[in-house]
């Protein structure tokens, strides 16, 4: 009975408050752009919530527009803080789903190329930005799905505006209606960094170029009082303009500097966190936490001024929030009360909230659980109050409006050109009449984006009638042809370039072809044409392969370890086979190939009877297994990698030689405490029959056996174990310790037999990540040679670029 009376009083108080607020001045909140610096806005939102100040209008630009949109959509300051801290910002700024979700045939060339662009006809199509924004757009759609059907931003829980610039006309564009996630994406589209956003006949980019602090927009909306938070960069001095980021930030500040100063004057309260030393690009986890704390501190410094503003205009929030009363006190939950339109049981509510009767109230945990309930898609509304029962106990009062299962009434796909509607519907796995499930939709879009057909996939929903929606999928296809360029440098082959051309759906839908040309320090050409299912869900696919190589090979003395001879490994190969896709993990292939070898060795001073010219015609059956479950191809932290193959050459197939040999290379990585990564790898090879010199496996160097020269280990049978330790000093600087050891067996020349010879080596290295790929320097010591395995000599390796 007491609870009912309390609730009745609460309703009366709220009704009176609403009537009073209709007579008051309207308050607006303006949030500036600033990239990563914009995370500081969260501090002001948390303070506004804690003081129960109602916000009538919100306007923002760039990051201010993103955070403002979330607040306008109903997120609290605490909920936005939770999202900011839990987001993997580096993954957000990628255009691909996590590597584990990418089909193997798409990720097998990951980390080989520095540059990639499409080709239309014979004309290169350069990307309009370094980041297409696929993951960002999908995340915005996910976060705002509860208000996704609202096209008029005045009908959001708080009326909202964000600012962009039309790249075609150069005009400022104030976005007031349309797709909210698309507007969020448009307001942050920094030119050359993010691709512009198509909006009708316009191409929209970051609004910070013309109005980074849109207080004037709030005035036009009807705000009487404006609270402003500015996190934008200030004008730097001449000696501070010493980096690309600083110059870019200064350029953006200059374009609207005069307007910013005028808009500052419109604010009754102005908050400016001290973010000196932080740039717009500081999205690493440590910087995010620091920026967030600076924003909270700046807000608290203005708490008295904000309280005085609240008292001056008699602002009272519509929401009666009692959470802060219990932050420093231990309260026991006497009961949990459920009302509203919900079919869920109390026991299920206990699970959702993480609290049970007689538990001690954990306010932080409760806030997190309620935030999860709001974004789960299960409820239209989630409201709760903490009601005092006695000095030591409280009741939790929940009012839930359950979301009746929404049905997809209609479905449209916009933007497809070469891909058929039915094919796209099959990929999406959703059709009219199906229940609408946001989680399933997001998972399917992530799957689609990993297939390599699309630059961007976004969606929005429109209500048709109650519990029925129309789903629109917007896609932007990649060109049918993609050109990729890469390079690397190492101490053996010096500078090596790679050129890759990939075509899809030509000349028939689903057909794929890839050509790779390596040049400069060596020469290789590979062409493969295959016909996998377009969704990669049918595991078997046929392929043909043509390749040519002309690679300089050194032969090292088994005693001194010095180079004694060389030859060019030159051959043509044509092959046909069948591949079996192992989900996103790997592939198994079996092929028959015909290789024509044309080698003239240069073995000065050695008996030519042992080293003749080779003009062999080989018929080889090859089996190959590749497993790639690494989380990152360049700096792996977790996962395994296996590559193995078995070759068999038979004279009864008209092959010049009879031999069988196999190779297996395996690696596993794991990381502790975020900075300490351990890698364990192993390699083994063996043969039977007449394995020719030009088929000897070659190992040694930074990517194989550290301590010996690149490709110094050559022979018939050997294996080793390697242990790597990598310490992350900074996000792009790593220190490495490498230790390896193995055994070597060779019996190939008359009078020369090296059996069970041990080999040892270790190295210390430093690796630096750059936009051009990793740069690595390793100082090592290892066995001089297989015969003088217990004499150690130094070797220094320097590599740059990607591995291919």
Coordinates of C-alpha atoms in Angstrom, one line a residue, residues 235-794:
X235 CA 45.1 27.5 -33.2
X236 CA 48.7 26.2 -33.0
X237 CA 51.8 28.3 -33.2
X238 CA 54.3 28.0 -36.1
X239 CA 56.7 25.7 -34.2
X240 CA 53.8 23.4 -33.3
X241 CA 52.8 22.7 -36.9
X242 CA 55.3 19.9 -37.3
X243 CA 53.1 16.9 -38.3
X244 CA 50.4 15.9 -40.8
X245 CA 47.8 15.5 -38.0
X246 CA 48.6 19.0 -36.6
X247 CA 48.4 20.6 -40.0
X248 CA 45.1 18.9 -40.8
X249 CA 43.6 20.0 -37.5
X250 CA 44.8 23.6 -38.0
X251 CA 43.2 23.6 -41.5
X252 CA 39.9 22.5 -40.1
X253 CA 40.0 25.1 -37.3
X254 CA 40.9 28.0 -39.7
X255 CA 37.9 27.4 -42.0
X256 CA 35.3 28.3 -39.4
X257 CA 37.4 30.0 -36.7
X258 CA 35.6 33.3 -37.0
X259 CA 32.2 31.6 -36.8
X260 CA 33.2 29.6 -33.8
X261 CA 34.1 32.8 -31.9
X262 CA 30.7 34.2 -32.7
X263 CA 28.9 31.0 -31.6
X264 CA 30.8 31.0 -28.3
X265 CA 29.0 34.2 -27.4
X266 CA 25.7 32.5 -27.7
X267 CA 26.5 30.2 -24.7
X268 CA 25.4 31.0 -21.2
X269 CA 27.7 28.3 -19.9
X270 CA 30.9 27.3 -21.8
X271 CA 33.0 24.2 -21.0
X272 CA 36.4 23.6 -22.6
X273 CA 38.4 20.6 -21.4
X274 CA 42.1 21.0 -21.4
X275 CA 43.1 18.5 -24.1
X276 CA 46.5 19.8 -24.9
X277 CA 48.7 16.9 -26.2
X278 CA 45.8 14.9 -27.6
X279 CA 45.0 14.7 -31.3
X280 CA 41.8 13.8 -33.2
X281 CA 43.4 10.4 -33.9
X282 CA 44.1 9.3 -30.3
X283 CA 41.7 6.4 -30.2
X284 CA 44.0 3.9 -28.5
X285 CA 42.5 2.5 -25.2
X286 CA 44.8 4.4 -22.9
X287 CA 44.2 7.8 -24.6
X288 CA 40.4 7.2 -24.6
X289 CA 40.4 6.6 -20.8
X290 CA 42.6 9.7 -20.3
X291 CA 40.4 11.9 -22.5
X292 CA 37.3 10.7 -20.8
X293 CA 38.7 11.5 -17.4
X294 CA 39.7 15.0 -18.6
X295 CA 36.2 15.6 -19.8
X296 CA 34.8 14.5 -16.4
X297 CA 37.2 16.8 -14.5
X298 CA 36.3 19.7 -16.8
X299 CA 32.6 19.1 -16.1
X300 CA 33.1 18.9 -12.4
X301 CA 35.0 22.2 -12.4
X302 CA 31.8 23.8 -13.9
X303 CA 29.4 22.0 -11.5
X304 CA 28.8 25.1 -9.4
X305 CA 28.1 27.2 -12.5
X306 CA 25.8 24.6 -13.9
X307 CA 24.0 24.3 -10.5
X308 CA 23.5 28.1 -10.4
X309 CA 22.1 28.0 -14.0
X310 CA 19.7 25.3 -12.9
X311 CA 18.6 27.3 -9.9
X312 CA 18.3 30.5 -11.8
X313 CA 15.9 29.2 -14.3
X314 CA 14.2 26.6 -11.9
X315 CA 15.1 23.6 -14.1
X316 CA 13.7 20.3 -12.8
X317 CA 14.2 17.1 -14.8
X318 CA 11.1 15.1 -15.8
X319 CA 12.9 12.0 -14.5
X320 CA 13.1 11.5 -10.8
X321 CA 16.6 9.8 -10.5
X322 CA 17.5 8.5 -7.1
X323 CA 20.5 6.4 -8.0
X324 CA 23.0 8.9 -6.6
X325 CA 21.5 8.8 -3.2
X326 CA 22.8 5.2 -2.8
X327 CA 26.2 5.4 -4.4
X328 CA 27.9 5.7 -1.0
X329 CA 25.5 3.6 1.0
X330 CA 24.9 -0.2 1.2
X331 CA 21.2 -0.8 0.6
X332 CA 19.5 -4.2 0.7
X333 CA 16.8 -4.9 -2.0
X334 CA 13.7 -5.9 -0.2
X335 CA 11.7 -6.5 -3.3
X336 CA 11.8 -6.2 -7.1
X337 CA 8.4 -5.1 -8.6
X338 CA 7.5 -5.6 -12.3
X339 CA 4.7 -3.8 -14.1
X340 CA 3.9 -2.8 -17.6
X341 CA 3.2 -4.7 -20.8
X342 CA 5.5 -7.7 -20.4
X343 CA 5.1 -11.5 -20.5
X344 CA 8.4 -12.0 -18.8
X345 CA 8.5 -13.7 -15.4
X346 CA 10.1 -12.1 -12.3
X347 CA 12.8 -14.8 -12.4
X348 CA 13.8 -13.7 -15.9
X349 CA 13.8 -10.1 -14.8
X350 CA 16.1 -11.0 -11.9
X351 CA 18.5 -12.5 -14.5
X352 CA 18.3 -9.5 -16.8
X353 CA 19.0 -7.0 -14.0
X354 CA 21.6 -9.2 -12.2
X355 CA 19.8 -8.5 -8.9
X356 CA 17.6 -10.7 -6.6
X357 CA 15.6 -9.9 -3.5
X358 CA 17.8 -9.6 -0.4
X359 CA 20.8 -8.8 -2.6
X360 CA 22.9 -5.7 -1.8
X361 CA 22.2 -3.1 -4.4
X362 CA 25.1 -2.6 -6.9
X363 CA 24.2 0.6 -8.7
X364 CA 27.0 0.4 -11.3
X365 CA 26.0 -3.1 -12.2
X366 CA 22.3 -2.1 -12.3
X367 CA 23.0 0.7 -14.7
X368 CA 25.0 -1.6 -17.0
X369 CA 22.2 -4.3 -17.0
X370 CA 19.5 -1.7 -17.8
X371 CA 21.6 -0.3 -20.6
X372 CA 21.8 -3.9 -22.0
X373 CA 18.1 -4.3 -21.7
X374 CA 17.5 -1.0 -23.6
X375 CA 19.6 -2.1 -26.5
X376 CA 18.5 -5.7 -26.6
X377 CA 15.6 -5.1 -28.9
X378 CA 13.3 -6.9 -26.5
X379 CA 11.6 -3.8 -25.1
X380 CA 10.1 -0.6 -26.4
X381 CA 10.7 1.1 -23.0
X382 CA 12.7 0.3 -19.9
X383 CA 12.0 2.5 -16.9
X384 CA 12.9 1.9 -13.3
X385 CA 13.0 3.7 -9.9
X386 CA 14.8 3.0 -6.7
X387 CA 12.2 3.4 -3.9
X388 CA 13.2 3.7 -0.3
X389 CA 11.4 1.3 2.1
X390 CA 13.4 1.9 5.3
X391 CA 16.7 3.3 6.3
X392 CA 18.5 0.1 5.1
X393 CA 16.4 -1.2 2.3
X394 CA 14.9 -0.2 -1.0
X395 CA 12.6 -1.6 -3.7
X396 CA 13.3 -1.7 -7.4
X397 CA 10.3 -0.7 -9.4
X398 CA 10.5 -1.7 -13.1
X399 CA 8.1 -0.6 -15.8
X400 CA 8.6 -2.5 -19.1
X401 CA 6.9 -2.2 -22.4
X402 CA 7.6 -5.3 -24.3
X403 CA 8.3 -5.1 -28.0
X404 CA 5.9 -7.3 -29.8
X405 CA 7.8 -9.4 -32.4
X406 CA 8.2 -7.1 -35.4
X407 CA 7.7 -8.6 -38.9
X408 CA 9.5 -7.7 -42.1
X409 CA 6.6 -6.6 -44.3
X410 CA 8.7 -5.5 -47.2
X411 CA 12.3 -5.6 -48.2
X412 CA 14.2 -3.4 -50.7
X413 CA 17.8 -3.6 -51.9
X414 CA 19.3 -0.4 -53.3
X415 CA 22.6 0.2 -55.1
X416 CA 23.1 -3.3 -56.7
X417 CA 24.4 -3.3 -60.2
X418 CA 26.1 -6.5 -61.1
X419 CA 24.7 -8.7 -58.3
X420 CA 21.2 -10.0 -58.7
X421 CA 18.4 -9.3 -56.2
X422 CA 17.8 -13.0 -55.6
X423 CA 21.4 -13.6 -54.9
X424 CA 21.6 -10.8 -52.4
X425 CA 18.4 -12.0 -50.7
X426 CA 19.9 -15.5 -50.4
X427 CA 23.0 -13.9 -48.8
X428 CA 21.0 -11.8 -46.4
X429 CA 18.9 -14.8 -45.3
X430 CA 15.9 -12.6 -44.6
X431 CA 12.7 -12.3 -46.6
X432 CA 9.3 -10.6 -46.3
X433 CA 7.2 -12.3 -43.6
X434 CA 10.2 -13.2 -41.4
X435 CA 10.5 -11.9 -37.9
X436 CA 12.8 -8.9 -37.6
X437 CA 15.7 -9.7 -35.4
X438 CA 18.4 -6.9 -35.2
X439 CA 21.1 -9.3 -34.0
X440 CA 20.6 -11.7 -36.9
X441 CA 20.5 -8.9 -39.4
X442 CA 23.8 -7.4 -38.1
X443 CA 25.5 -10.8 -38.2
X444 CA 24.3 -11.4 -41.8
X445 CA 25.6 -8.0 -42.9
X446 CA 29.0 -8.7 -41.3
X447 CA 29.1 -12.0 -43.1
X448 CA 28.2 -10.4 -46.4
X449 CA 30.8 -7.6 -46.0
X450 CA 33.5 -10.3 -45.6
X451 CA 32.8 -12.0 -49.0
X452 CA 34.7 -9.3 -50.9
X453 CA 31.8 -8.1 -53.1
X454 CA 30.9 -4.9 -51.2
X455 CA 32.5 -1.6 -50.2
X456 CA 29.7 -0.8 -47.8
X457 CA 26.4 -2.3 -46.6
X458 CA 24.0 -0.3 -44.5
X459 CA 20.3 -0.6 -43.6
X460 CA 17.4 1.4 -42.2
X461 CA 13.9 0.4 -41.2
X462 CA 10.6 2.3 -41.7
X463 CA 7.3 1.5 -40.0
X464 CA 4.5 0.3 -42.2
X465 CA 1.9 -0.2 -39.5
X466 CA 2.2 -1.4 -35.9
X467 CA 4.7 -4.2 -35.6
X468 CA 5.4 -4.3 -39.3
X469 CA 8.5 -2.6 -40.9
X470 CA 10.0 -2.2 -44.3
X471 CA 13.7 -3.0 -44.4
X472 CA 15.9 -1.3 -46.9
X473 CA 19.4 -2.5 -47.5
X474 CA 21.8 0.0 -49.2
X475 CA 24.8 -1.6 -50.8
X476 CA 27.8 -0.2 -52.7
X477 CA 29.5 -2.9 -54.8
X478 CA 33.2 -3.2 -55.3
X479 CA 34.4 -3.0 -58.9
X480 CA 34.6 -6.3 -60.7
X481 CA 38.4 -5.9 -61.0
X482 CA 40.8 -4.9 -58.2
X483 CA 44.4 -4.0 -58.6
X484 CA 46.7 -4.4 -55.6
X485 CA 50.3 -3.2 -55.1
X486 CA 52.9 -4.1 -52.5
X487 CA 56.5 -4.2 -51.7
X488 CA 59.0 -5.6 -49.3
X489 CA 62.7 -5.3 -48.6
X490 CA 65.0 -8.0 -47.1
X491 CA 68.8 -8.6 -47.0
X492 CA 68.6 -11.5 -49.5
X493 CA 66.5 -10.3 -52.4
X494 CA 66.6 -6.6 -51.6
X495 CA 63.6 -4.7 -52.9
X496 CA 60.8 -6.9 -54.3
X497 CA 57.5 -5.7 -55.6
X498 CA 54.2 -7.5 -56.1
X499 CA 51.3 -6.6 -58.4
X500 CA 48.0 -8.4 -58.0
X501 CA 44.9 -8.3 -60.2
X502 CA 41.7 -9.9 -59.1
X503 CA 38.5 -10.3 -61.1
X504 CA 35.1 -11.5 -59.9
X505 CA 31.9 -12.5 -61.7
X506 CA 33.6 -12.3 -65.1
X507 CA 32.9 -13.8 -67.6
X508 CA 30.2 -15.6 -65.6
X509 CA 28.7 -14.9 -62.2
X510 CA 30.7 -16.5 -59.4
X511 CA 33.9 -17.0 -61.5
X512 CA 37.1 -15.7 -59.9
X513 CA 40.6 -15.2 -61.2
X514 CA 43.7 -13.9 -59.6
X515 CA 47.1 -13.0 -61.1
X516 CA 50.2 -12.1 -59.1
X517 CA 53.5 -10.8 -60.5
X518 CA 56.6 -10.4 -58.2
X519 CA 59.5 -8.5 -59.7
X520 CA 62.8 -6.7 -59.1
X521 CA 64.9 -8.9 -56.7
X522 CA 63.2 -12.0 -58.1
X523 CA 60.6 -12.9 -60.7
X524 CA 57.4 -14.9 -60.1
X525 CA 54.1 -15.1 -62.0
X526 CA 51.1 -16.9 -60.7
X527 CA 47.6 -17.1 -62.3
X528 CA 44.8 -19.1 -60.7
X529 CA 41.2 -19.3 -62.0
X530 CA 38.6 -21.0 -59.8
X531 CA 34.8 -21.3 -59.4
X532 CA 33.8 -21.4 -55.7
X533 CA 30.2 -20.9 -54.7
X534 CA 29.5 -17.2 -54.5
X535 CA 28.6 -17.6 -50.8
X536 CA 31.5 -20.0 -50.1
X537 CA 29.0 -22.3 -48.5
X538 CA 29.6 -25.2 -51.0
X539 CA 33.0 -26.6 -49.9
X540 CA 34.4 -28.0 -53.2
X541 CA 35.6 -25.9 -56.0
X542 CA 37.7 -26.6 -59.2
X543 CA 40.7 -24.5 -60.2
X544 CA 43.5 -24.3 -62.7
X545 CA 46.9 -22.7 -62.1
X546 CA 49.7 -21.4 -64.3
X547 CA 53.0 -20.2 -62.9
X548 CA 56.5 -19.2 -63.9
X549 CA 59.5 -18.5 -61.6
X550 CA 63.0 -17.2 -62.0
X551 CA 64.5 -16.9 -58.5
X552 CA 68.2 -16.6 -57.7
X553 CA 69.3 -19.3 -55.3
X554 CA 72.5 -19.4 -53.3
X555 CA 74.3 -22.6 -52.2
X556 CA 76.3 -22.3 -49.0
X557 CA 79.3 -24.4 -48.0
X558 CA 78.4 -27.0 -45.4
X559 CA 81.7 -26.3 -43.5
X560 CA 82.4 -22.6 -43.7
X561 CA 78.9 -21.3 -44.1
X562 CA 80.0 -19.1 -47.0
X563 CA 78.3 -18.8 -50.3
X564 CA 80.0 -21.2 -52.8
X565 CA 77.7 -21.2 -55.8
X566 CA 74.4 -20.0 -57.2
X567 CA 71.8 -20.7 -59.8
X568 CA 68.5 -19.3 -61.1
X569 CA 65.6 -21.6 -60.2
X570 CA 63.6 -21.3 -63.4
X571 CA 60.5 -23.3 -64.4
X572 CA 57.0 -23.3 -65.9
X573 CA 54.1 -25.0 -64.2
X574 CA 50.5 -25.8 -65.3
X575 CA 48.2 -27.5 -62.9
X576 CA 44.6 -28.4 -62.2
X577 CA 43.0 -29.4 -59.0
X578 CA 40.1 -29.5 -56.5
X579 CA 39.9 -27.3 -53.4
X580 CA 37.9 -28.0 -50.3
X581 CA 37.0 -24.9 -48.1
X582 CA 37.2 -25.4 -44.4
X583 CA 34.7 -22.7 -43.3
X584 CA 36.6 -19.5 -42.6
X585 CA 39.6 -21.4 -41.3
X586 CA 41.4 -22.9 -44.3
X587 CA 41.5 -25.0 -47.4
X588 CA 42.6 -28.5 -48.5
X589 CA 43.7 -28.9 -52.2
X590 CA 44.9 -31.7 -54.3
X591 CA 46.3 -31.1 -57.8
X592 CA 48.1 -32.6 -60.7
X593 CA 50.8 -30.4 -62.2
X594 CA 53.2 -30.5 -65.0
X595 CA 56.5 -28.6 -64.4
X596 CA 59.2 -27.9 -67.0
X597 CA 62.5 -27.1 -65.4
X598 CA 65.2 -25.1 -67.2
X599 CA 68.2 -24.4 -64.9
X600 CA 71.8 -23.7 -65.7
X601 CA 73.8 -23.8 -62.4
X602 CA 76.9 -21.7 -61.8
X603 CA 79.0 -23.9 -59.6
X604 CA 82.5 -22.5 -60.1
X605 CA 85.3 -24.8 -59.1
X606 CA 83.1 -27.8 -58.4
X607 CA 82.7 -31.0 -60.4
X608 CA 80.0 -30.4 -63.0
X609 CA 79.1 -34.1 -62.9
X610 CA 77.4 -33.4 -59.5
X611 CA 75.8 -30.2 -60.7
X612 CA 74.6 -30.6 -64.3
X613 CA 72.1 -28.4 -66.1
X614 CA 68.6 -29.4 -65.4
X615 CA 66.0 -29.8 -68.2
X616 CA 63.5 -32.0 -66.3
X617 CA 59.9 -32.6 -67.2
X618 CA 58.1 -33.4 -63.9
X619 CA 54.6 -34.8 -63.4
X620 CA 53.7 -34.2 -59.7
X621 CA 50.7 -34.9 -57.6
X622 CA 50.5 -32.4 -54.8
X623 CA 48.4 -32.3 -51.7
X624 CA 48.2 -29.1 -49.6
X625 CA 46.7 -28.0 -46.3
X626 CA 46.4 -24.4 -45.1
X627 CA 44.9 -23.4 -41.8
X628 CA 44.8 -19.7 -40.8
X629 CA 43.1 -18.8 -37.5
X630 CA 45.3 -15.9 -36.7
X631 CA 43.6 -12.8 -35.4
X632 CA 46.0 -10.6 -37.3
X633 CA 48.3 -11.5 -40.3
X634 CA 51.0 -8.9 -39.5
X635 CA 51.1 -8.8 -35.6
X636 CA 49.3 -11.9 -34.5
X637 CA 48.3 -12.1 -30.9
X638 CA 46.1 -15.2 -30.8
X639 CA 45.5 -18.2 -33.1
X640 CA 47.2 -20.8 -35.1
X641 CA 48.7 -21.1 -38.6
X642 CA 49.5 -24.3 -40.5
X643 CA 50.9 -24.8 -44.0
X644 CA 51.7 -28.3 -45.2
X645 CA 52.2 -29.9 -48.5
X646 CA 53.2 -33.3 -49.9
X647 CA 54.6 -33.8 -53.4
X648 CA 55.0 -37.1 -55.2
X649 CA 56.7 -37.4 -58.6
X650 CA 56.3 -40.8 -60.5
X651 CA 58.2 -42.0 -63.5
X652 CA 55.3 -44.2 -64.5
X653 CA 53.5 -40.8 -65.1
X654 CA 56.3 -40.0 -67.5
X655 CA 58.0 -37.8 -64.9
X656 CA 61.8 -37.4 -65.2
X657 CA 62.3 -38.3 -61.5
X658 CA 60.9 -40.5 -58.7
X659 CA 60.7 -38.8 -55.4
X660 CA 58.3 -37.9 -52.5
X661 CA 58.8 -35.1 -50.0
X662 CA 56.8 -33.1 -47.6
X663 CA 57.0 -29.9 -45.6
X664 CA 55.0 -28.7 -42.6
X665 CA 55.2 -25.3 -41.0
X666 CA 53.1 -24.5 -37.9
X667 CA 52.7 -21.6 -35.6
X668 CA 50.6 -20.8 -32.5
X669 CA 50.3 -17.5 -30.6
X670 CA 48.8 -16.4 -27.3
X671 CA 48.9 -13.1 -25.4
X672 CA 49.0 -12.4 -21.7
X673 CA 48.2 -9.0 -20.1
X674 CA 47.7 -7.3 -23.5
X675 CA 51.4 -6.6 -24.0
X676 CA 53.1 -10.0 -23.7
X677 CA 52.8 -12.3 -26.8
X678 CA 54.3 -15.7 -27.0
X679 CA 54.7 -17.6 -30.3
X680 CA 55.7 -21.3 -30.7
X681 CA 56.5 -22.5 -34.2
X682 CA 57.9 -25.7 -35.7
X683 CA 59.1 -26.8 -39.1
X684 CA 59.9 -30.2 -40.5
X685 CA 60.8 -31.6 -43.9
X686 CA 61.8 -35.1 -45.2
X687 CA 62.0 -37.0 -48.5
X688 CA 62.4 -40.3 -50.2
X689 CA 63.8 -41.0 -53.7
X690 CA 65.8 -38.8 -56.0
X691 CA 65.0 -35.3 -54.7
X692 CA 66.9 -33.0 -57.0
X693 CA 69.0 -30.0 -55.8
X694 CA 66.5 -27.5 -57.1
X695 CA 63.8 -29.0 -54.9
X696 CA 65.7 -28.8 -51.7
X697 CA 63.8 -26.9 -49.0
X698 CA 65.5 -23.6 -47.9
X699 CA 65.3 -22.1 -44.5
X700 CA 67.1 -19.6 -42.3
X701 CA 66.7 -15.9 -41.6
X702 CA 64.1 -13.7 -39.8
X703 CA 61.0 -15.6 -41.0
X704 CA 62.5 -19.0 -40.4
X705 CA 65.6 -20.1 -38.4
X706 CA 67.1 -17.0 -36.7
X707 CA 70.9 -16.9 -36.3
X708 CA 71.8 -18.2 -39.8
X709 CA 71.8 -16.6 -43.2
X710 CA 68.6 -16.3 -45.2
X711 CA 68.0 -19.7 -46.9
X712 CA 71.4 -21.0 -45.6
X713 CA 69.8 -24.3 -44.3
X714 CA 69.4 -26.5 -47.4
X715 CA 69.1 -30.2 -47.7
X716 CA 67.0 -33.2 -47.3
X717 CA 65.8 -33.7 -43.8
X718 CA 65.8 -31.2 -41.0
X719 CA 63.5 -29.7 -38.4
X720 CA 63.5 -27.1 -35.7
X721 CA 61.4 -25.5 -32.9
X722 CA 61.3 -21.7 -32.5
X723 CA 60.1 -19.6 -29.5
X724 CA 59.2 -16.0 -29.9
X725 CA 58.4 -13.4 -27.2
X726 CA 57.1 -10.0 -28.2
X727 CA 56.6 -7.1 -25.9
X728 CA 54.3 -4.2 -27.0
X729 CA 56.1 -1.1 -25.8
X730 CA 53.7 1.2 -27.6
X731 CA 50.8 0.5 -30.0
X732 CA 53.2 0.5 -33.0
X733 CA 56.6 -0.4 -31.4
X734 CA 57.5 -3.9 -30.3
X735 CA 60.6 -5.6 -28.8
X736 CA 61.3 -9.2 -29.6
X737 CA 63.3 -12.1 -28.2
X738 CA 63.7 -15.2 -30.4
X739 CA 65.3 -18.6 -29.6
X740 CA 65.4 -21.6 -31.9
X741 CA 67.1 -25.0 -32.2
X742 CA 66.9 -28.0 -34.5
X743 CA 68.6 -31.0 -36.1
X744 CA 70.0 -31.4 -39.6
X745 CA 70.6 -34.5 -41.7
X746 CA 72.2 -34.6 -45.2
X747 CA 73.5 -37.4 -47.3
X748 CA 73.7 -36.3 -50.9
X749 CA 77.2 -35.9 -52.3
X750 CA 79.9 -38.6 -52.4
X751 CA 81.9 -38.5 -49.3
X752 CA 79.7 -36.0 -47.5
X753 CA 77.4 -37.1 -44.8
X754 CA 76.0 -34.9 -42.0
X755 CA 73.7 -36.8 -39.7
X756 CA 71.9 -35.6 -36.6
X757 CA 73.8 -32.3 -36.5
X758 CA 72.3 -29.8 -34.1
X759 CA 71.7 -26.2 -35.0
X760 CA 71.1 -23.2 -32.6
X761 CA 70.3 -19.6 -32.9
X762 CA 68.8 -16.6 -31.0
X763 CA 68.0 -13.0 -31.8
X764 CA 66.9 -9.7 -30.3
X765 CA 64.8 -7.4 -32.4
X766 CA 62.6 -4.3 -32.6
X767 CA 59.6 -3.9 -34.9
X768 CA 57.9 -0.7 -35.9
X769 CA 54.5 -0.6 -37.6
X770 CA 53.9 2.0 -40.3
X771 CA 51.3 2.6 -43.0
X772 CA 53.8 1.0 -45.4
X773 CA 54.0 -2.2 -43.3
X774 CA 56.3 -3.3 -40.5
X775 CA 60.0 -2.4 -40.3
X776 CA 62.0 -4.9 -38.4
X777 CA 65.7 -5.0 -37.2
X778 CA 67.0 -8.2 -35.6
X779 CA 70.5 -8.8 -34.2
X780 CA 71.3 -12.5 -34.0
X781 CA 73.9 -15.2 -33.4
X782 CA 73.7 -18.8 -34.7
X783 CA 75.6 -21.8 -35.8
X784 CA 78.2 -21.0 -38.5
X785 CA 77.2 -24.0 -40.6
X786 CA 75.7 -27.6 -40.3
X787 CA 79.2 -29.0 -39.8
X788 CA 80.5 -26.3 -37.5
X789 CA 77.2 -26.1 -35.5
X790 CA 79.0 -25.2 -32.3
X791 CA 80.7 -22.1 -33.7
X792 CA 78.5 -19.1 -33.5
X793 CA 78.6 -16.1 -35.8
X794 CA 76.5 -12.9 -35.8

